[in-house]
Amino acid sequence: MENIKDIKETILTYTSAWNETKRETILEKISKCWSPAGTYTDRLTDTITGPDALTELIIGSYGQMGPRTFQVLAEPQV
């Protein structure tokens, strides 16, 4: 059960990072749930590696999408 709790917490931390606007806050949250060697792959961007690069993607996304809110809409399936 502890592993399921950790997975849910990781998902919520990751999602909440996308709702932040300050670089330091985003990086703090991403660093809690993202491996230094973790990669982000999306057909709209190049492959991104590491918390710093993911933080920059999140900050840059505001320029592309404007203000928005991400939320978890359903119970994660683990």
PDB file of C-alpha atoms in Angstrom:
ATOM      1  CA  MET A   1       0.000   0.000   0.000  1.00  0.00           C
ATOM      2  CA  GLU A   2       2.863   2.414   0.708  1.00  0.00           C
ATOM      3  CA  ASN A   3       4.054   2.125  -2.895  1.00  0.00           C
ATOM      4  CA  ILE A   4       0.592   3.100  -4.202  1.00  0.00           C
ATOM      5  CA  LYS A   5       0.556   6.122  -1.883  1.00  0.00           C
ATOM      6  CA  ASP A   6       4.004   7.147  -3.155  1.00  0.00           C
ATOM      7  CA  ILE A   7       2.906   6.809  -6.780  1.00  0.00           C
ATOM      8  CA  LYS A   8      -0.191   8.942  -6.186  1.00  0.00           C
ATOM      9  CA  GLU A   9       1.875  11.568  -4.358  1.00  0.00           C
ATOM     10  CA  THR A  10       4.380  11.618  -7.227  1.00  0.00           C
ATOM     11  CA  ILE A  11       1.599  12.162  -9.772  1.00  0.00           C
ATOM     12  CA  LEU A  12       0.082  14.980  -7.717  1.00  0.00           C
ATOM     13  CA  THR A  13       3.482  16.649  -7.230  1.00  0.00           C
ATOM     14  CA  TYR A  14       4.248  16.437 -10.954  1.00  0.00           C
ATOM     15  CA  THR A  15       0.840  17.815 -11.922  1.00  0.00           C
ATOM     16  CA  SER A  16       1.047  20.658  -9.427  1.00  0.00           C
ATOM     17  CA  ALA A  17       4.469  21.659 -10.796  1.00  0.00           C
ATOM     18  CA  TRP A  18       2.788  22.456 -14.138  1.00  0.00           C
ATOM     19  CA  ASN A  19       0.497  24.906 -12.311  1.00  0.00           C
ATOM     20  CA  GLU A  20       3.360  26.945 -10.859  1.00  0.00           C
ATOM     21  CA  THR A  21       4.849  30.050 -12.478  1.00  0.00           C
ATOM     22  CA  LYS A  22       8.023  30.606 -10.455  1.00  0.00           C
ATOM     23  CA  ARG A  23      11.108  28.727 -11.649  1.00  0.00           C
ATOM     24  CA  GLU A  24      12.301  27.911  -8.109  1.00  0.00           C
ATOM     25  CA  THR A  25       8.938  26.434  -7.099  1.00  0.00           C
ATOM     26  CA  ILE A  26       8.637  24.401 -10.285  1.00  0.00           C
ATOM     27  CA  LEU A  27      12.177  23.043  -9.932  1.00  0.00           C
ATOM     28  CA  GLU A  28      11.588  22.166  -6.273  1.00  0.00           C
ATOM     29  CA  LYS A  29       8.497  20.122  -7.138  1.00  0.00           C
ATOM     30  CA  ILE A  30      10.000  18.508 -10.248  1.00  0.00           C
ATOM     31  CA  SER A  31      13.123  17.543  -8.289  1.00  0.00           C
ATOM     32  CA  LYS A  32      10.904  15.588  -5.877  1.00  0.00           C
ATOM     33  CA  CYS A  33       9.362  13.456  -8.616  1.00  0.00           C
ATOM     34  CA  TRP A  34      11.768  13.455 -11.576  1.00  0.00           C
ATOM     35  CA  SER A  35      15.020  11.541 -11.951  1.00  0.00           C
ATOM     36  CA  PRO A  36      18.102  13.531 -13.025  1.00  0.00           C
ATOM     37  CA  ALA A  37      18.289  11.177 -16.024  1.00  0.00           C
ATOM     38  CA  GLY A  38      14.513  11.095 -16.604  1.00  0.00           C
ATOM     39  CA  THR A  39      13.354  12.068 -20.082  1.00  0.00           C
ATOM     40  CA  TYR A  40      10.234  13.867 -21.253  1.00  0.00           C
ATOM     41  CA  THR A  41       9.069  12.921 -24.722  1.00  0.00           C
ATOM     42  CA  ASP A  42       6.353  14.775 -26.592  1.00  0.00           C
ATOM     43  CA  ARG A  43       5.673  15.040 -30.302  1.00  0.00           C
ATOM     44  CA  LEU A  44       5.624  18.842 -29.950  1.00  0.00           C
ATOM     45  CA  THR A  45       9.114  19.174 -28.416  1.00  0.00           C
ATOM     46  CA  ASP A  46      12.539  17.650 -28.552  1.00  0.00           C
ATOM     47  CA  THR A  47      13.296  15.004 -25.934  1.00  0.00           C
ATOM     48  CA  ILE A  48      14.091  16.761 -22.657  1.00  0.00           C
ATOM     49  CA  THR A  49      16.336  15.273 -19.977  1.00  0.00           C
ATOM     50  CA  GLY A  50      16.484  16.183 -16.306  1.00  0.00           C
ATOM     51  CA  PRO A  51      14.633  18.446 -13.863  1.00  0.00           C
ATOM     52  CA  ASP A  52      16.217  21.717 -15.051  1.00  0.00           C
ATOM     53  CA  ALA A  53      15.222  21.135 -18.672  1.00  0.00           C
ATOM     54  CA  LEU A  54      11.705  20.047 -17.679  1.00  0.00           C
ATOM     55  CA  THR A  55      11.384  23.172 -15.532  1.00  0.00           C
ATOM     56  CA  GLU A  56      12.318  25.319 -18.526  1.00  0.00           C
ATOM     57  CA  LEU A  57       9.723  23.499 -20.639  1.00  0.00           C
ATOM     58  CA  ILE A  58       7.034  24.241 -18.055  1.00  0.00           C
ATOM     59  CA  ILE A  59       8.005  27.916 -17.908  1.00  0.00           C
ATOM     60  CA  GLY A  60       8.064  28.102 -21.706  1.00  0.00           C
ATOM     61  CA  SER A  61       4.659  26.466 -21.957  1.00  0.00           C
ATOM     62  CA  TYR A  62       3.039  29.581 -20.525  1.00  0.00           C
ATOM     63  CA  GLY A  63       4.198  31.470 -23.616  1.00  0.00           C
ATOM     64  CA  GLN A  64       2.577  28.859 -25.861  1.00  0.00           C
ATOM     65  CA  MET A  65      -0.606  28.109 -23.921  1.00  0.00           C
ATOM     66  CA  GLY A  66      -1.054  31.066 -21.612  1.00  0.00           C
ATOM     67  CA  PRO A  67      -2.538  30.611 -18.148  1.00  0.00           C
ATOM     68  CA  ARG A  68      -3.992  27.154 -17.529  1.00  0.00           C
ATOM     69  CA  THR A  69      -4.544  24.675 -14.744  1.00  0.00           C
ATOM     70  CA  PHE A  70      -3.654  20.997 -14.773  1.00  0.00           C
ATOM     71  CA  GLN A  71      -5.431  18.582 -12.484  1.00  0.00           C
ATOM     72  CA  VAL A  72      -5.776  14.851 -11.986  1.00  0.00           C
ATOM     73  CA  LEU A  73      -9.286  13.953 -13.138  1.00  0.00           C
ATOM     74  CA  ALA A  74      -9.405  10.305 -12.122  1.00  0.00           C
ATOM     75  CA  GLU A  75      -7.867   7.980  -9.600  1.00  0.00           C
ATOM     76  CA  PRO A  76      -4.481   6.842 -10.908  1.00  0.00           C
ATOM     77  CA  GLN A  77      -4.425   3.205 -12.028  1.00  0.00           C
ATOM     78  CA  VAL A  78      -1.458   1.511 -10.391  1.00  0.00           C
TER      79      VAL A  78
END
